[in-house]
CSV table of C-alpha atoms in Angstrom, one decimal:
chain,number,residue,atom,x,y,z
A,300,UNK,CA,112.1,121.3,91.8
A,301,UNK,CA,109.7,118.6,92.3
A,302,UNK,CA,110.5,115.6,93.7
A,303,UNK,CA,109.1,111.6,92.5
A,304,UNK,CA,109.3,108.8,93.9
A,305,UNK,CA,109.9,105.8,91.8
A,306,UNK,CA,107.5,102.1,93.4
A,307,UNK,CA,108.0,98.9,92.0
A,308,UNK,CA,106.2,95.5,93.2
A,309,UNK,CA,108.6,93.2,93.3
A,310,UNK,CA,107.4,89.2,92.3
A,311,UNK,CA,107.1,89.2,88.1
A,312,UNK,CA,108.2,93.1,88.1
A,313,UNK,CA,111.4,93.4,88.8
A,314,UNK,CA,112.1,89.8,88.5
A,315,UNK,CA,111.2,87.0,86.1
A,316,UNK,CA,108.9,84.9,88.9
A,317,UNK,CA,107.7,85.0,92.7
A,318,UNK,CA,110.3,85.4,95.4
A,319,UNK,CA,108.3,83.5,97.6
A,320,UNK,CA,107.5,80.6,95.5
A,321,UNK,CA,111.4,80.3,94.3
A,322,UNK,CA,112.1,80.4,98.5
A,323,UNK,CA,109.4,77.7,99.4
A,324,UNK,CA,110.7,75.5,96.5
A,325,UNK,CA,114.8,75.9,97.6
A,326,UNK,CA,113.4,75.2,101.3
A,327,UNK,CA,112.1,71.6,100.0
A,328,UNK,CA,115.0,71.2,98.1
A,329,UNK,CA,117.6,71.5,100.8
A,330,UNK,CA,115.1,69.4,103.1
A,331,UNK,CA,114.3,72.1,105.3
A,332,UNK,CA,110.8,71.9,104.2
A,333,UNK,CA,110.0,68.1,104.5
A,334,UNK,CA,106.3,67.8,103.7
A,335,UNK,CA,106.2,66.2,100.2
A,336,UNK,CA,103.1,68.0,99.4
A,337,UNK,CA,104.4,71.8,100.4
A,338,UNK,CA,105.6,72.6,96.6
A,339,UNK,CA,102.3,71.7,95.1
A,340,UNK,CA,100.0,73.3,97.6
A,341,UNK,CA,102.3,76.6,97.6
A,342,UNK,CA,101.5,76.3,93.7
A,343,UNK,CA,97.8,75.9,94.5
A,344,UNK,CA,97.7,78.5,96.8
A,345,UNK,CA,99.9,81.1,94.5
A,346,UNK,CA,97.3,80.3,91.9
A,347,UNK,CA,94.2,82.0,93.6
A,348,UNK,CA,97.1,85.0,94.4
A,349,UNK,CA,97.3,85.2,90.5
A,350,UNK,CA,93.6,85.2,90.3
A,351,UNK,CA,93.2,87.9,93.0
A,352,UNK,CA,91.6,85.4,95.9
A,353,UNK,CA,94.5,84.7,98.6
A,354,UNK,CA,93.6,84.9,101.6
A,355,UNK,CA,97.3,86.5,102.7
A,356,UNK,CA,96.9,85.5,106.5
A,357,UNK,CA,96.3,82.0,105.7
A,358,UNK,CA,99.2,81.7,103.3
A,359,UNK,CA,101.5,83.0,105.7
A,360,UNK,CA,100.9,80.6,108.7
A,361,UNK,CA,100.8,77.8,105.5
A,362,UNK,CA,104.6,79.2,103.9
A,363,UNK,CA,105.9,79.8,107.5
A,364,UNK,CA,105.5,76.2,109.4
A,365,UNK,CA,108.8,74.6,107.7
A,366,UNK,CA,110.4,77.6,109.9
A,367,UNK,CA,108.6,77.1,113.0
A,368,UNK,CA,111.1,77.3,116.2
A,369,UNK,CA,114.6,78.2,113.5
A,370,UNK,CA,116.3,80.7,114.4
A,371,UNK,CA,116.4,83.9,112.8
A,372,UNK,CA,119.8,84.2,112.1
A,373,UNK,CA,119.5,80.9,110.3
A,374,UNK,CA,116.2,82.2,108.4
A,375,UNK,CA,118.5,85.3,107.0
A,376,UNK,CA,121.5,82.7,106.3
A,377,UNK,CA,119.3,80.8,104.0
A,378,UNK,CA,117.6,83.5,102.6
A,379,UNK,CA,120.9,85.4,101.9
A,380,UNK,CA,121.8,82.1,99.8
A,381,UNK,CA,118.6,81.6,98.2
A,382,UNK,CA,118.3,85.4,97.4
A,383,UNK,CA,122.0,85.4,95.4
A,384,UNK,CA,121.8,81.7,93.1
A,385,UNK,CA,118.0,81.5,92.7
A,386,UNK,CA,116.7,85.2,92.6
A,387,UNK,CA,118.8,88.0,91.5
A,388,UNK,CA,119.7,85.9,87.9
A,389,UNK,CA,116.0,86.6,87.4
A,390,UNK,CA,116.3,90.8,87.5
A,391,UNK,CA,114.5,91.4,84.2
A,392,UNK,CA,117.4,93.5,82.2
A,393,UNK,CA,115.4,96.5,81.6
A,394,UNK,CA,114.4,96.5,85.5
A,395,UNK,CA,118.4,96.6,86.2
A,396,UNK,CA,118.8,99.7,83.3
A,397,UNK,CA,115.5,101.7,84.9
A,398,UNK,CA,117.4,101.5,88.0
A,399,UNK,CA,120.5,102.3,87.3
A,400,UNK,CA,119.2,105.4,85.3
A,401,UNK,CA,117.1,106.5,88.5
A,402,UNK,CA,120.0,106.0,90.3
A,403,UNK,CA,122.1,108.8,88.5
A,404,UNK,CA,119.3,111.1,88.7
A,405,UNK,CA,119.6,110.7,92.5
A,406,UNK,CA,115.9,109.8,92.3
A,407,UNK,CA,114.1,107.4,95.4
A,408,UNK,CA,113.2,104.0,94.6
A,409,UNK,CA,111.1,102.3,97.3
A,410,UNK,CA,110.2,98.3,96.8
A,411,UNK,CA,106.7,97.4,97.8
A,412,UNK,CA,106.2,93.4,98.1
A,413,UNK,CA,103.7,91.3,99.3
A,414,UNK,CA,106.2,88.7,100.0
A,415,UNK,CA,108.1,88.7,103.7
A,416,UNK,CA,110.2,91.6,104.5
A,417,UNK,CA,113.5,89.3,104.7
A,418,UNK,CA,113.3,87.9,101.6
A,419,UNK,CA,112.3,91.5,100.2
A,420,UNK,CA,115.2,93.7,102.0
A,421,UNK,CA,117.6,91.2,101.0
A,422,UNK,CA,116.2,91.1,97.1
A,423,UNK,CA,116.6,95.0,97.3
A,424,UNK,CA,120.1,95.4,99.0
A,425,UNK,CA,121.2,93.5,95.5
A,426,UNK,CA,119.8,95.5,93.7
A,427,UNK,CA,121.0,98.9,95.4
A,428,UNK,CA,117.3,99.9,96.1
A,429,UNK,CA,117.7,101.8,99.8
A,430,UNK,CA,114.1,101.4,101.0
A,431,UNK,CA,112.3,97.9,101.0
A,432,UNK,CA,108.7,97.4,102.1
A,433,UNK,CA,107.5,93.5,102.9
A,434,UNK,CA,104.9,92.0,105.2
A,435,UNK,CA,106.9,91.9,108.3
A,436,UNK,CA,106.5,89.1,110.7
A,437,UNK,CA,105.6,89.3,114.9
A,438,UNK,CA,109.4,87.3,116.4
A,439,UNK,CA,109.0,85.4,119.3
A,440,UNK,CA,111.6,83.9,121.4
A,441,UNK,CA,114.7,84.7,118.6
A,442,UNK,CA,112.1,83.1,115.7
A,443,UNK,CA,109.7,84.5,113.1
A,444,UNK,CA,106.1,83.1,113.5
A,445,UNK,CA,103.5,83.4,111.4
A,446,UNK,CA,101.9,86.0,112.2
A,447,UNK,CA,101.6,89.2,110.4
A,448,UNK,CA,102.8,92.5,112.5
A,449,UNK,CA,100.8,95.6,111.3
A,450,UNK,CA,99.2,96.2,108.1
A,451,UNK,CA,100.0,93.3,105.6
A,452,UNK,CA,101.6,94.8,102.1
A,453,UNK,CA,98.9,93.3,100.1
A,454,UNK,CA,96.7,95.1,98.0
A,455,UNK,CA,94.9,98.1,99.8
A,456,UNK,CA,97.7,97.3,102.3
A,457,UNK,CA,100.0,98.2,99.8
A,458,UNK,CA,98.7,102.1,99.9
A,459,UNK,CA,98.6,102.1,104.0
A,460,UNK,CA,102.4,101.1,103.7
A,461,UNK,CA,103.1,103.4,101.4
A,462,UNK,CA,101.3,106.2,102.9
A,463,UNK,CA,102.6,105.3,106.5
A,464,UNK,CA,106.5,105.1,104.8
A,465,UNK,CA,105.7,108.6,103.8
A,466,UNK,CA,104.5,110.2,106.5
A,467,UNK,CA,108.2,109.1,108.2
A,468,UNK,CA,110.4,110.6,105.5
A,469,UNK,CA,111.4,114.1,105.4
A,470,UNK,CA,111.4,114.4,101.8
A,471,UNK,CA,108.2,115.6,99.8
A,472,UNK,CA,107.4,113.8,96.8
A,473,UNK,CA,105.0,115.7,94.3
A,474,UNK,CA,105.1,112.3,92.0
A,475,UNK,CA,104.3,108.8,92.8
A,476,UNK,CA,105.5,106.2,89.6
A,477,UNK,CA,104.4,102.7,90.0
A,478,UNK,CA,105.6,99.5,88.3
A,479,UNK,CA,103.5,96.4,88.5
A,480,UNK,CA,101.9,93.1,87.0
A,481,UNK,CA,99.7,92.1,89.1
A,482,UNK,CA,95.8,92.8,89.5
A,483,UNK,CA,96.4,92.7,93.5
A,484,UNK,CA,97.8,96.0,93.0
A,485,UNK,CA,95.0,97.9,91.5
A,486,UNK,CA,94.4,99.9,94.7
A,487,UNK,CA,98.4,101.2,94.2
A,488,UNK,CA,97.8,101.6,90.3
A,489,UNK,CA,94.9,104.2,91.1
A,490,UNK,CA,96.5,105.9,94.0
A,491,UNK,CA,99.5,106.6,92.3
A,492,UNK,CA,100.4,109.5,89.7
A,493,UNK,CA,101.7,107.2,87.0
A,494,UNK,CA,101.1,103.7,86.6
A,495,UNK,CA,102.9,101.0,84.2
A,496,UNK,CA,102.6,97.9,83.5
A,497,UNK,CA,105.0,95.1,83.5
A,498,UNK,CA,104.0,91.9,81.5
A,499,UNK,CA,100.5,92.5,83.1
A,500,UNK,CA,98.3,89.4,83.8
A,501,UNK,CA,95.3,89.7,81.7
A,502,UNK,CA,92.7,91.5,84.7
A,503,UNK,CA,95.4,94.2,84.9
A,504,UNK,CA,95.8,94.5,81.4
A,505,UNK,CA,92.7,94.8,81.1
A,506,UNK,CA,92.0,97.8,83.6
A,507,UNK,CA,95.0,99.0,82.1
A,508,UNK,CA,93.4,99.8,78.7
A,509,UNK,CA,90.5,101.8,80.7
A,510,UNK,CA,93.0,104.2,82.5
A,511,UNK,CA,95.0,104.5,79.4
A,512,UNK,CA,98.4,102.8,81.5
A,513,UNK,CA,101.5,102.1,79.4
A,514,UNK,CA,102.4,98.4,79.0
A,515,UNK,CA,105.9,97.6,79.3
A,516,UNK,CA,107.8,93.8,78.0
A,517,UNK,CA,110.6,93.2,80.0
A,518,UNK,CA,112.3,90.0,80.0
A,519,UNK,CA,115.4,88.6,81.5
């Protein structure tokens, strides 16, 4: 019997916005980040991600200095907070029945995000998804620092990851489903076996309609 695996970006797929823009914003709010312009620019910045044009490097070492020289322990405390008032409400409903319905079948959901790993594995232990992929971070001295260890999970990164998670499994998958919005992950849309769509901006929606890729409308 042949085996799928079931891939879902995370930011405005399973969820109804951006992990990392609700993080920045609750790390402003509880003072942690004190720049008064950090909110806006993450805005600015998260625009060109919508448009396709981040520079991923550069947004890291920009999202990470409010967390310069804290300790991890304190990064996963707040993110374990943030993550349960600010994030899971926002699981689109038909995300949380997909799941649950893959779930039963026993089938393998993997979460690919360009957003850190610990704000991603602590989104997917919520939501009882096993295997979470992120852009993981190099620690130093008990700390994360900004800079990215290994390939980044953002766009043709997002095929490396998923073809280096696969190469450690011992499982066989004959089937790769992917669920996505964004245009940043065309690269995954066209290696994977099934593609779909969730609220796709209008570039993805629009390459979409070439490869003949079902649109889905989820909402919260």
């Amino acid at each position: 019997m042949s085996k799928s695996l079931y891939v879902f970006d995370l930011d405005d797929t399973l969820i109804d916005g951006d992990c990392a823009m609700i993080w920045n914003a609750f790390l402003a709010e509880k003072g942690i980040a004190t720049d008064h312009n950090f909110v806006t620019e993450d805005r600015r910045r998260m625009a060109l991600y919508a448009q396709g044009k981040m520079d991923m490097a550069q947004y890291i070492t920009f999202a990470m200095q409010p967390l310069a020289n804290v300790p991890i322990a304190s990064v996963q405390a707040w993110a374990q907070e943030c993550v349960a008032q600010l994030i899971v409400p926002r699981h689109f409903a038909q995300a949380r029945t997909l799941l649950a319905q893959l779930k039963l079948q026993g089938s393998t959901c993997l979460i690919i995000s360009a957003s850190v790993s610990f704000l991603v594995q602590e989104v997917a232990a919520h939501f009882g998804i096993a295997h979470a992929l992120g852009i993981d971070l190099v620690e130093r001295q008990g700390c994360y620092s900004s800079e990215i260890a290994g390939v980044a999970s953002y766009r043709e990164g997002k095929v490396l990851r998923l073809q280096q998670w696969l190469s450690e499994q011992s499982e066989t998958y004959q089937h790769i489903h992917f669920y996505t919005d964004s245009i940043n992950d065309l690269p995954l849309c066209l290696h994977a076996d099934f593609t779909y769509l969730v609220n796709p901006c209008p570039q993805l929606r629009a390459q979409g309609a070439q490869h003949g890729w079902p649109v889905l409308n989820w909402a919260v």
